[in-house]
Amino acid sequence: MATRVAFRTCPLCEATCGLRIETENGHVTGIRGDAEDPFSKGFICPKGSTLGALHDDPDRLRQPLVRRNGVHEEVSWEEAFAEVERRLTTVLATHGRDAVAVYAGNPNAHNFANTLAIRPLVKALGTKNVYTASTVDQMPKHVSCGLVFGHPLAIPVPDIDRTDFLLVLGANPLESNGSLATAPDWPGRLTAIRARGGRVVVVDPRRTRTAERADLHVPIRPGTDAALLAGIAQTLFAEGLVTPGRLTELTRGIDDVGRAVAGFTPERVSSLTGVPAELAISLARELAAAPTAAVYGRMGTHTTVYGTLAAWLVDVLNVLTGNLDRPGGSMFPHAAHERPARTTRAFRTGRWHSRVRELPEMMGELPVATLADEIDTPGTGQVRALLTIAGNPALTTPDSGRLESLLAGLELMISIDPYLNATTRHADVILPPPSVLEKSHYDLAFTALSVRDVAHFSPPVFERATGTPSEFEILVRLAAIAAGLGADADSDALAEAALATRIAEAVADPASPIHGRAPDEITDALGDRPAEERLLDLLLRTGHRGDAFGARPDGLSLAVLEESPHGIDFGPLGPRLPDALATESGLVELAPPQLVADLARLDRALDAAATGGMVLVGRRQLRTANSWTQNVPVLVRGKDSCIAQLHPDDAGRLGLVDGATARVSSAAGSIDVPVELTDAVMPGVVCIPYGWGHGLPGTRQAVAAGHAGVNVNILTDASVLDPVSGNAVLNGIPVTVEPA
Ligand SMILES: Nc1nc2c(c(=O)[nH]1)N[C@H]1C(S)=C(S)[C@@H](COP(=O)(O)OP(=O)(O)OC[C@H]3O[C@@H](n4cnc5c(=O)[nH]c(N)nc54)[C@H](O)[C@@H]3O)O[C@H]1N2
Ligand SMILES: Nc1nc2c(c(=O)[nH]1)N[C@H]1C(S)=C(S)[C@@H](COP(=O)(O)OP(=O)(O)OC[C@H]3O[C@@H](n4cnc5c(=O)[nH]c(N)nc54)[C@H](O)[C@@H]3O)O[C@H]1N2
Ligand code: SF4
Ligand SMILES: [Mo]
């Protein structure tokens, strides 16, 4: 068979690089960066070229598994769905709707069909026990943006291609390739800032590869960025450097912020942050003086006890310096599938609470840090069954040792997952999705976080094996079972019904460009693609660039995108205020009462004496994606990388030498891990990567098992949260370190 060439967007991280994939006889023979992709221009990282290896991985499940007598056996799809129906119906009938919990993991965000199908599934289940990876990740940003801009998805991104000054806190895009700021080739884009005379400053407890590329690295005590940011804000007010410019009229609460941060003098905050007062002051002056500047914070700022405060203060600084919503500053993306303007609606949290710890709901979900409590604590509403969708909480959530042991005792666990891993080994039924190369792809999540205005659509590279459902079909069938329609319900008819509902909503919506049109006309125009692609086409055609089904003949549709296999670049971001806002006032609400009130908690911490003990921070690695690509041989080749890093001074004091094994213990648990001494980590900090702990009994990931590493989330403490967002604390955890 002849060689074929396909183009597609890499789904493995947020950078959305274009790939050029050569195939022969149903196998990948080569992958390289797509030089003609207008956004990524050929950039690729070591993970991008492994989609073929993931597709061909002998451990990747191709057939459903059902656990019988403790052993996972292959069954037909019909048997698997029948088993789900039988057992799920029993749990629902016996214990009620809240007894079934859902955990949806990170890959769903890279999978438009899942994004579209999960909400109806959750609705059909009717449970309040909904958990996702967002509460071990970016929930603080959603909450602060919800409060300040009115919508949890109104997240501004640093305009790194045009900025003169970039202040990065707690992000390491040289390894992560960026997050909540989609840009292929962060390394090149950072270099370009400096090449055009701009400056880059990186605040991080570790001298990361990103910090090494910067003009200045500022070490900071883990968990204290909110205090540093408040100190910088205080300086701007104290020195008369607050210059919001055109934002003045668009913003409410600037003076309130000034009053709220008045006590956070750089001198006072430095005792907590370890950042000298003069340095905080000079950062404030630099931010104010730069022609354009962007402050950007990520995991290291969000997954701490002051996560929402830090997320908020990043945007406060962007507003105070006039940099929000201007080129070179921090800007609101406008994905092609989004409407021209946001609709006003009240952003509310805490519409319901978790049963055991009474933690408030955010964006329809509860903090995953309390999932174990809900499984463990008897009473009405106790969780008896769990559905995981593309998630590995046994390795990725705090105090996962406890959660793991509880998974074993569930009455029912169902997993939609391609691997038998630390989590799914406890599942009674595993439903494997098709491989990444057997799906079509459009980035619903990351086009809306992108530093340029782009759109790409990739058709499947390979066809699915006959009789194998798409992941969308799996989710629709589960929704049908949850709704009581049975395992034999016609999933095509259900998908059609879901589409018809969306069309009916669009033609009834006065703000939609197809308001008042005949539903049948729209249905016909969508043709006969798979239902999930028609849902996507509907979004694109009713989006701000859409063809509105003929009303704007030059507009966008899925068909137009298909004609551009390398994607379309609509250019740099443009100002979007006030249209990007959804606040009831129509203004940027810079001083939400909840966040101003939470400053008091931070203020108290300034006066508490530092304990002087060691604290734990995490680390991401270029060659792995979270906990699940470790089964690809080229990504784990060479020396094992699950190693704790600490400063030689600490090591000397603690009696540890390079290569020794340390026992690291926290309030949650204890692990043994080899150590590496390096002055890249600031004194007082131990840095351990996450995503490891493979090779457990009953798993089927032979390569990962050979490079098992240890699970750092044995140490993270689920009892400590950011109280505003319910987000887990994964950085700045008090630990003891001793020779094992
Ligand atoms: N200590 C510590 N913990 C952390 C973090 C940290 O920095 N430190 N980071 C946190 C962050 S940011 C995140 S996002 C979470 C991630 O947490 P999770 O989302 O729970 O974990 P992943 O490793 O992304 O696991 C993804 C799962 O999806 C499966 N999968 C892969 N592709 C597909 C697919 O196409 N369909 C389906 N159905 N399944 C698929 C994989 O086999 C795997 O089981 O971890 C968090 N945990
Ligand atoms: N190669 C690779 N790429 C990935 C992933 C992956 O697993 N591997 N995961 C993807 C996912 S799901 C996400 S969410 C993104 C995350 O993207 P990033 O946020 O860029 O990733 P991290 O490497 O977790 O960066 C966090 C940084 O914060 C620092 N840090 C820890 N505590 C603190 C603190 O208190 N203050 C400050 N200022 N810094 C602190 C850490 O040392 C680390 O350098 O990456 C994505 N990309
Ligand atoms: S940087 Fe991310 S999107 Fe780009 S090739 Fe690597 S994993 Fe894929
Ligand atoms: Mo993440």
mmCIF file with all atom_site columns, N, CA and C and ligand atoms in Angstrom, residues 13-14 47 106 137 169-173 175-176 179 203-206 208 220-225 298-300 304 617-618 620-622 624-626 731, ligand 2:
data_model
loop_
_atom_site.group_PDB
_atom_site.id
_atom_site.type_symbol
_atom_site.label_atom_id
_atom_site.label_alt_id
_atom_site.label_comp_id
_atom_site.label_asym_id
_atom_site.label_entity_id
_atom_site.label_seq_id
_atom_site.pdbx_PDB_ins_code
_atom_site.Cartn_x
_atom_site.Cartn_y
_atom_site.Cartn_z
_atom_site.occupancy
_atom_site.B_iso_or_equiv
_atom_site.pdbx_formal_charge
_atom_site.auth_seq_id
_atom_site.auth_comp_id
_atom_site.auth_asym_id
_atom_site.auth_atom_id
_atom_site.pdbx_PDB_model_num
ATOM   1   N N   . CYS A 1 13  ? -0.819 17.842 24.723 1.00 0.00 ? 13  CYS A N   1
ATOM   2   C CA  . CYS A 1 13  ? -0.719 18.918 25.711 1.00 0.00 ? 13  CYS A CA  1
ATOM   3   C C   . CYS A 1 13  ? -1.428 20.130 25.149 1.00 0.00 ? 13  CYS A C   1
ATOM   4   N N   . GLU A 1 14  ? -1.323 21.265 25.832 1.00 0.00 ? 14  GLU A N   1
ATOM   5   C CA  . GLU A 1 14  ? -2.128 22.421 25.451 1.00 0.00 ? 14  GLU A CA  1
ATOM   6   C C   . GLU A 1 14  ? -1.536 23.198 24.271 1.00 0.00 ? 14  GLU A C   1
ATOM   7   N N   . LYS A 1 47  ? 7.088  14.227 22.650 1.00 0.00 ? 47  LYS A N   1
ATOM   8   C CA  . LYS A 1 47  ? 5.843  13.454 22.792 1.00 0.00 ? 47  LYS A CA  1
ATOM   9   C C   . LYS A 1 47  ? 5.048  13.416 21.480 1.00 0.00 ? 47  LYS A C   1
ATOM   10  N N   . ASN A 1 106 ? -8.057 14.776 32.635 1.00 0.00 ? 106 ASN A N   1
ATOM   11  C CA  . ASN A 1 106 ? -7.492 15.772 31.724 1.00 0.00 ? 106 ASN A CA  1
ATOM   12  C C   . ASN A 1 106 ? -7.695 15.495 30.227 1.00 0.00 ? 106 ASN A C   1
ATOM   13  N N   . ASP A 1 137 ? -6.009 21.434 39.623 1.00 0.00 ? 137 ASP A N   1
ATOM   14  C CA  . ASP A 1 137 ? -5.368 22.168 38.535 1.00 0.00 ? 137 ASP A CA  1
ATOM   15  C C   . ASP A 1 137 ? -5.789 23.643 38.566 1.00 0.00 ? 137 ASP A C   1
ATOM   16  N N   . LEU A 1 169 ? 4.966  33.376 36.889 1.00 0.00 ? 169 LEU A N   1
ATOM   17  C CA  . LEU A 1 169 ? 5.027  32.825 38.242 1.00 0.00 ? 169 LEU A CA  1
ATOM   18  C C   . LEU A 1 169 ? 4.509  31.382 38.229 1.00 0.00 ? 169 LEU A C   1
ATOM   19  N N   . GLY A 1 170 ? 5.325  30.458 38.712 1.00 0.00 ? 170 GLY A N   1
ATOM   20  C CA  . GLY A 1 170 ? 4.846  29.079 38.897 1.00 0.00 ? 170 GLY A CA  1
ATOM   21  C C   . GLY A 1 170 ? 4.435  28.396 37.617 1.00 0.00 ? 170 GLY A C   1
ATOM   22  N N   . ALA A 1 171 ? 5.131  28.647 36.547 1.00 0.00 ? 171 ALA A N   1
ATOM   23  C CA  . ALA A 1 171 ? 4.888  27.925 35.299 1.00 0.00 ? 171 ALA A CA  1
ATOM   24  C C   . ALA A 1 171 ? 6.237  27.569 34.710 1.00 0.00 ? 171 ALA A C   1
ATOM   25  N N   . ASN A 1 172 ? 6.287  26.463 34.026 1.00 0.00 ? 172 ASN A N   1
ATOM   26  C CA  . ASN A 1 172 ? 7.548  26.020 33.443 1.00 0.00 ? 172 ASN A CA  1
ATOM   27  C C   . ASN A 1 172 ? 7.327  25.580 31.999 1.00 0.00 ? 172 ASN A C   1
ATOM   28  N N   . PRO A 1 173 ? 6.996  26.547 31.138 1.00 0.00 ? 173 PRO A N   1
ATOM   29  C CA  . PRO A 1 173 ? 6.607  26.171 29.777 1.00 0.00 ? 173 PRO A CA  1
ATOM   30  C C   . PRO A 1 173 ? 7.716  25.500 28.961 1.00 0.00 ? 173 PRO A C   1
ATOM   31  N N   . GLU A 1 175 ? 9.147  22.896 29.870 1.00 0.00 ? 175 GLU A N   1
ATOM   32  C CA  . GLU A 1 175 ? 8.839  21.473 30.004 1.00 0.00 ? 175 GLU A CA  1
ATOM   33  C C   . GLU A 1 175 ? 7.365  21.205 29.677 1.00 0.00 ? 175 GLU A C   1
ATOM   34  N N   . SER A 1 176 ? 6.486  22.105 30.114 1.00 0.00 ? 176 SER A N   1
ATOM   35  C CA  . SER A 1 176 ? 5.041  21.850 29.970 1.00 0.00 ? 176 SER A CA  1
ATOM   36  C C   . SER A 1 176 ? 4.505  22.308 28.623 1.00 0.00 ? 176 SER A C   1
ATOM   37  N N   . SER A 1 179 ? 0.419  26.442 29.579 1.00 0.00 ? 179 SER A N   1
ATOM   38  C CA  . SER A 1 179 ? -0.883 26.034 30.092 1.00 0.00 ? 179 SER A CA  1
ATOM   39  C C   . SER A 1 179 ? -1.722 27.269 30.380 1.00 0.00 ? 179 SER A C   1
ATOM   40  N N   . VAL A 1 203 ? 9.427  33.605 38.423 1.00 0.00 ? 203 VAL A N   1
ATOM   41  C CA  . VAL A 1 203 ? 9.362  33.413 39.866 1.00 0.00 ? 203 VAL A CA  1
ATOM   42  C C   . VAL A 1 203 ? 9.076  31.937 40.120 1.00 0.00 ? 203 VAL A C   1
ATOM   43  N N   . ASP A 1 204 ? 9.984  31.243 40.780 1.00 0.00 ? 204 ASP A N   1
ATOM   44  C CA  . ASP A 1 204 ? 9.845  29.798 40.954 1.00 0.00 ? 204 ASP A CA  1
ATOM   45  C C   . ASP A 1 204 ? 10.812 29.339 42.048 1.00 0.00 ? 204 ASP A C   1
ATOM   46  N N   . PRO A 1 205 ? 10.400 28.415 42.921 1.00 0.00 ? 205 PRO A N   1
ATOM   47  C CA  . PRO A 1 205 ? 11.335 27.925 43.944 1.00 0.00 ? 205 PRO A CA  1
ATOM   48  C C   . PRO A 1 205 ? 12.517 27.158 43.341 1.00 0.00 ? 205 PRO A C   1
ATOM   49  N N   . ARG A 1 206 ? 12.374 26.817 42.058 1.00 0.00 ? 206 ARG A N   1
ATOM   50  C CA  . ARG A 1 206 ? 13.413 26.038 41.400 1.00 0.00 ? 206 ARG A CA  1
ATOM   51  C C   . ARG A 1 206 ? 13.902 26.804 40.172 1.00 0.00 ? 206 ARG A C   1
ATOM   52  N N   . THR A 1 208 ? 14.271 26.533 36.995 1.00 0.00 ? 208 THR A N   1
ATOM   53  C CA  . THR A 1 208 ? 13.813 25.621 35.950 1.00 0.00 ? 208 THR A CA  1
ATOM   54  C C   . THR A 1 208 ? 14.489 25.960 34.631 1.00 0.00 ? 208 THR A C   1
ATOM   55  N N   . ILE A 1 220 ? 11.239 31.816 45.221 1.00 0.00 ? 220 ILE A N   1
ATOM   56  C CA  . ILE A 1 220 ? 10.191 32.199 46.171 1.00 0.00 ? 220 ILE A CA  1
ATOM   57  C C   . ILE A 1 220 ? 9.831  31.006 47.038 1.00 0.00 ? 220 ILE A C   1
ATOM   58  N N   . ARG A 1 221 ? 9.494  31.264 48.291 1.00 0.00 ? 221 ARG A N   1
ATOM   59  C CA  . ARG A 1 221 ? 9.038  30.166 49.158 1.00 0.00 ? 221 ARG A CA  1
ATOM   60  C C   . ARG A 1 221 ? 7.712  29.631 48.635 1.00 0.00 ? 221 ARG A C   1
ATOM   61  N N   . PRO A 1 222 ? 7.612  28.313 48.468 1.00 0.00 ? 222 PRO A N   1
ATOM   62  C CA  . PRO A 1 222 ? 6.401  27.729 47.892 1.00 0.00 ? 222 PRO A CA  1
ATOM   63  C C   . PRO A 1 222 ? 5.134  28.165 48.616 1.00 0.00 ? 222 PRO A C   1
ATOM   64  N N   . GLY A 1 223 ? 4.105  28.409 47.822 1.00 0.00 ? 223 GLY A N   1
ATOM   65  C CA  . GLY A 1 223 ? 2.793  28.724 48.382 1.00 0.00 ? 223 GLY A CA  1
ATOM   66  C C   . GLY A 1 223 ? 2.582  30.187 48.722 1.00 0.00 ? 223 GLY A C   1
ATOM   67  N N   . THR A 1 224 ? 3.548  31.052 48.384 1.00 0.00 ? 224 THR A N   1
ATOM   68  C CA  . THR A 1 224 ? 3.456  32.429 48.872 1.00 0.00 ? 224 THR A CA  1
ATOM   69  C C   . THR A 1 224 ? 3.320  33.483 47.760 1.00 0.00 ? 224 THR A C   1
ATOM   70  N N   . ASP A 1 225 ? 3.042  33.055 46.532 1.00 0.00 ? 225 ASP A N   1
ATOM   71  C CA  . ASP A 1 225 ? 2.978  34.037 45.430 1.00 0.00 ? 225 ASP A CA  1
ATOM   72  C C   . ASP A 1 225 ? 1.921  35.114 45.649 1.00 0.00 ? 225 ASP A C   1
ATOM   73  N N   . ARG A 1 298 ? 0.735  30.140 36.799 1.00 0.00 ? 298 ARG A N   1
ATOM   74  C CA  . ARG A 1 298 ? 0.151  28.843 36.488 1.00 0.00 ? 298 ARG A CA  1
ATOM   75  C C   . ARG A 1 298 ? 0.283  27.870 37.658 1.00 0.00 ? 298 ARG A C   1
ATOM   76  N N   . MET A 1 299 ? 0.405  26.557 37.388 1.00 0.00 ? 299 MET A N   1
ATOM   77  C CA  . MET A 1 299 ? 0.277  25.522 38.429 1.00 0.00 ? 299 MET A CA  1
ATOM   78  C C   . MET A 1 299 ? 0.892  25.890 39.787 1.00 0.00 ? 299 MET A C   1
ATOM   79  N N   . GLY A 1 300 ? 2.110  26.410 39.758 1.00 0.00 ? 300 GLY A N   1
ATOM   80  C CA  . GLY A 1 300 ? 2.780  26.709 41.020 1.00 0.00 ? 300 GLY A CA  1
ATOM   81  C C   . GLY A 1 300 ? 2.066  27.773 41.831 1.00 0.00 ? 300 GLY A C   1
ATOM   82  N N   . THR A 1 304 ? -2.024 25.936 45.454 1.00 0.00 ? 304 THR A N   1
ATOM   83  C CA  . THR A 1 304 ? -1.518 26.288 46.776 1.00 0.00 ? 304 THR A CA  1
ATOM   84  C C   . THR A 1 304 ? -2.701 26.735 47.640 1.00 0.00 ? 304 THR A C   1
ATOM   85  N N   . VAL A 1 617 ? 7.541  20.555 46.526 1.00 0.00 ? 617 VAL A N   1
ATOM   86  C CA  . VAL A 1 617 ? 6.925  21.077 45.293 1.00 0.00 ? 617 VAL A CA  1
ATOM   87  C C   . VAL A 1 617 ? 7.010  19.993 44.218 1.00 0.00 ? 617 VAL A C   1
ATOM   88  N N   . GLY A 1 618 ? 6.209  20.171 43.173 1.00 0.00 ? 618 GLY A N   1
ATOM   89  C CA  . GLY A 1 618 ? 6.157  19.172 42.113 1.00 0.00 ? 618 GLY A CA  1
ATOM   90  C C   . GLY A 1 618 ? 7.041  19.539 40.935 1.00 0.00 ? 618 GLY A C   1
ATOM   91  N N   . ARG A 1 620 ? 7.045  18.839 36.442 1.00 0.00 ? 620 ARG A N   1
ATOM   92  C CA  . ARG A 1 620 ? 6.612  18.189 35.198 1.00 0.00 ? 620 ARG A CA  1
ATOM   93  C C   . ARG A 1 620 ? 7.810  17.938 34.336 1.00 0.00 ? 620 ARG A C   1
ATOM   94  N N   . GLN A 1 621 ? 7.695  16.916 33.495 1.00 0.00 ? 621 GLN A N   1
ATOM   95  C CA  . GLN A 1 621 ? 8.844  16.537 32.681 1.00 0.00 ? 621 GLN A CA  1
ATOM   96  C C   . GLN A 1 621 ? 8.461  16.519 31.212 1.00 0.00 ? 621 GLN A C   1
ATOM   97  N N   . LEU A 1 622 ? 9.348  17.056 30.404 1.00 0.00 ? 622 LEU A N   1
ATOM   98  C CA  . LEU A 1 622 ? 9.056  17.211 28.975 1.00 0.00 ? 622 LEU A CA  1
ATOM   99  C C   . LEU A 1 622 ? 8.613  15.899 28.326 1.00 0.00 ? 622 LEU A C   1
ATOM   100 N N   . THR A 1 624 ? 7.044  13.244 29.480 1.00 0.00 ? 624 THR A N   1
ATOM   101 C CA  . THR A 1 624 ? 5.843  12.511 29.887 1.00 0.00 ? 624 THR A CA  1
ATOM   102 C C   . THR A 1 624 ? 4.670  13.479 29.962 1.00 0.00 ? 624 THR A C   1
ATOM   103 N N   . ALA A 1 625 ? 3.455  12.951 29.733 1.00 0.00 ? 625 ALA A N   1
ATOM   104 C CA  . ALA A 1 625 ? 2.243  13.755 29.891 1.00 0.00 ? 625 ALA A CA  1
ATOM   105 C C   . ALA A 1 625 ? 1.481  13.189 31.085 1.00 0.00 ? 625 ALA A C   1
ATOM   106 N N   . ASN A 1 626 ? 1.449  13.954 32.143 1.00 0.00 ? 626 ASN A N   1
ATOM   107 C CA  . ASN A 1 626 ? 0.766  13.541 33.368 1.00 0.00 ? 626 ASN A CA  1
ATOM   108 C C   . ASN A 1 626 ? 1.124  12.094 33.696 1.00 0.00 ? 626 ASN A C   1
ATOM   109 N N   . ASN A 1 731 ? 1.470  22.006 45.973 1.00 0.00 ? 731 ASN A N   1
ATOM   110 C CA  . ASN A 1 731 ? 2.767  22.640 46.146 1.00 0.00 ? 731 ASN A CA  1
ATOM   111 C C   . ASN A 1 731 ? 2.826  23.315 47.510 1.00 0.00 ? 731 ASN A C   1
HETATM 112 N N1  . LIG B 2 .   ? 5.633  17.578 29.287 1.00 0.00 ? 2   LIG B N1  1
HETATM 113 C C1  . LIG B 2 .   ? 4.485  17.794 29.908 1.00 0.00 ? 2   LIG B C1  1
HETATM 114 N N2  . LIG B 2 .   ? 3.737  18.836 29.541 1.00 0.00 ? 2   LIG B N2  1
HETATM 115 C C2  . LIG B 2 .   ? 2.576  19.069 30.173 1.00 0.00 ? 2   LIG B C2  1
HETATM 116 C C3  . LIG B 2 .   ? 2.086  18.200 31.177 1.00 0.00 ? 2   LIG B C3  1
HETATM 117 C C4  . LIG B 2 .   ? 2.907  17.109 31.547 1.00 0.00 ? 2   LIG B C4  1
HETATM 118 O O1  . LIG B 2 .   ? 2.578  16.319 32.444 1.00 0.00 ? 2   LIG B O1  1
HETATM 119 N N3  . LIG B 2 .   ? 4.095  16.943 30.892 1.00 0.00 ? 2   LIG B N3  1
HETATM 120 N N4  . LIG B 2 .   ? 0.888  18.450 31.768 1.00 0.00 ? 2   LIG B N4  1
HETATM 121 C C5  . LIG B 2 .   ? -0.003 19.411 31.166 1.00 0.00 ? 2   LIG B C5  1
HETATM 122 C C6  . LIG B 2 .   ? -0.926 19.921 32.177 1.00 0.00 ? 2   LIG B C6  1
HETATM 123 S S1  . LIG B 2 .   ? -2.254 18.922 32.583 1.00 0.00 ? 2   LIG B S1  1
HETATM 124 C C7  . LIG B 2 .   ? -0.783 21.129 32.767 1.00 0.00 ? 2   LIG B C7  1
HETATM 125 S S2  . LIG B 2 .   ? -1.956 21.671 33.874 1.00 0.00 ? 2   LIG B S2  1
HETATM 126 C C8  . LIG B 2 .   ? 0.321  22.026 32.405 1.00 0.00 ? 2   LIG B C8  1
HETATM 127 C C9  . LIG B 2 .   ? 0.968  22.728 33.591 1.00 0.00 ? 2   LIG B C9  1
HETATM 128 O O2  . LIG B 2 .   ? 1.875  23.636 33.108 1.00 0.00 ? 2   LIG B O2  1
HETATM 129 P P1  . LIG B 2 .   ? 2.863  24.441 34.087 1.00 0.00 ? 2   LIG B P1  1
HETATM 130 O O3  . LIG B 2 .   ? 2.106  25.131 35.141 1.00 0.00 ? 2   LIG B O3  1
HETATM 131 O O4  . LIG B 2 .   ? 3.782  25.263 33.255 1.00 0.00 ? 2   LIG B O4  1
HETATM 132 O O5  . LIG B 2 .   ? 3.670  23.213 34.657 1.00 0.00 ? 2   LIG B O5  1
HETATM 133 P P2  . LIG B 2 .   ? 4.508  22.818 35.928 1.00 0.00 ? 2   LIG B P2  1
HETATM 134 O O6  . LIG B 2 .   ? 5.700  22.136 35.406 1.00 0.00 ? 2   LIG B O6  1
HETATM 135 O O7  . LIG B 2 .   ? 3.650  22.086 36.857 1.00 0.00 ? 2   LIG B O7  1
HETATM 136 O O8  . LIG B 2 .   ? 4.992  24.190 36.497 1.00 0.00 ? 2   LIG B O8  1
HETATM 137 C C10 . LIG B 2 .   ? 4.792  24.595 37.763 1.00 0.00 ? 2   LIG B C10 1
HETATM 138 C C11 . LIG B 2 .   ? 6.026  25.339 38.250 1.00 0.00 ? 2   LIG B C11 1
HETATM 139 O O9  . LIG B 2 .   ? 5.686  25.941 39.474 1.00 0.00 ? 2   LIG B O9  1
HETATM 140 C C12 . LIG B 2 .   ? 6.789  25.835 40.346 1.00 0.00 ? 2   LIG B C12 1
HETATM 141 N N5  . LIG B 2 .   ? 6.271  26.017 41.691 1.00 0.00 ? 2   LIG B N5  1
HETATM 142 C C13 . LIG B 2 .   ? 5.905  25.109 42.617 1.00 0.00 ? 2   LIG B C13 1
HETATM 143 N N6  . LIG B 2 .   ? 5.419  25.732 43.703 1.00 0.00 ? 2   LIG B N6  1
HETATM 144 C C14 . LIG B 2 .   ? 5.476  27.059 43.459 1.00 0.00 ? 2   LIG B C14 1
HETATM 145 C C15 . LIG B 2 .   ? 5.115  28.225 44.190 1.00 0.00 ? 2   LIG B C15 1
HETATM 146 O O10 . LIG B 2 .   ? 4.603  28.160 45.290 1.00 0.00 ? 2   LIG B O10 1
HETATM 147 N N7  . LIG B 2 .   ? 5.308  29.412 43.576 1.00 0.00 ? 2   LIG B N7  1
HETATM 148 C C16 . LIG B 2 .   ? 5.862  29.533 42.355 1.00 0.00 ? 2   LIG B C16 1
HETATM 149 N N8  . LIG B 2 .   ? 6.022  30.738 41.845 1.00 0.00 ? 2   LIG B N8  1
HETATM 150 N N9  . LIG B 2 .   ? 6.237  28.458 41.664 1.00 0.00 ? 2   LIG B N9  1
HETATM 151 C C17 . LIG B 2 .   ? 6.025  27.245 42.200 1.00 0.00 ? 2   LIG B C17 1
HETATM 152 C C18 . LIG B 2 .   ? 7.384  24.505 40.037 1.00 0.00 ? 2   LIG B C18 1
HETATM 153 O O11 . LIG B 2 .   ? 8.731  24.467 40.458 1.00 0.00 ? 2   LIG B O11 1
HETATM 154 C C19 . LIG B 2 .   ? 7.210  24.417 38.524 1.00 0.00 ? 2   LIG B C19 1
HETATM 155 O O12 . LIG B 2 .   ? 8.346  24.900 37.865 1.00 0.00 ? 2   LIG B O12 1
HETATM 156 O O13 . LIG B 2 .   ? 1.310  21.305 31.697 1.00 0.00 ? 2   LIG B O13 1
HETATM 157 C C20 . LIG B 2 .   ? 0.763  20.584 30.607 1.00 0.00 ? 2   LIG B C20 1
HETATM 158 N N10 . LIG B 2 .   ? 1.862  20.152 29.817 1.00 0.00 ? 2   LIG B N10 1
#
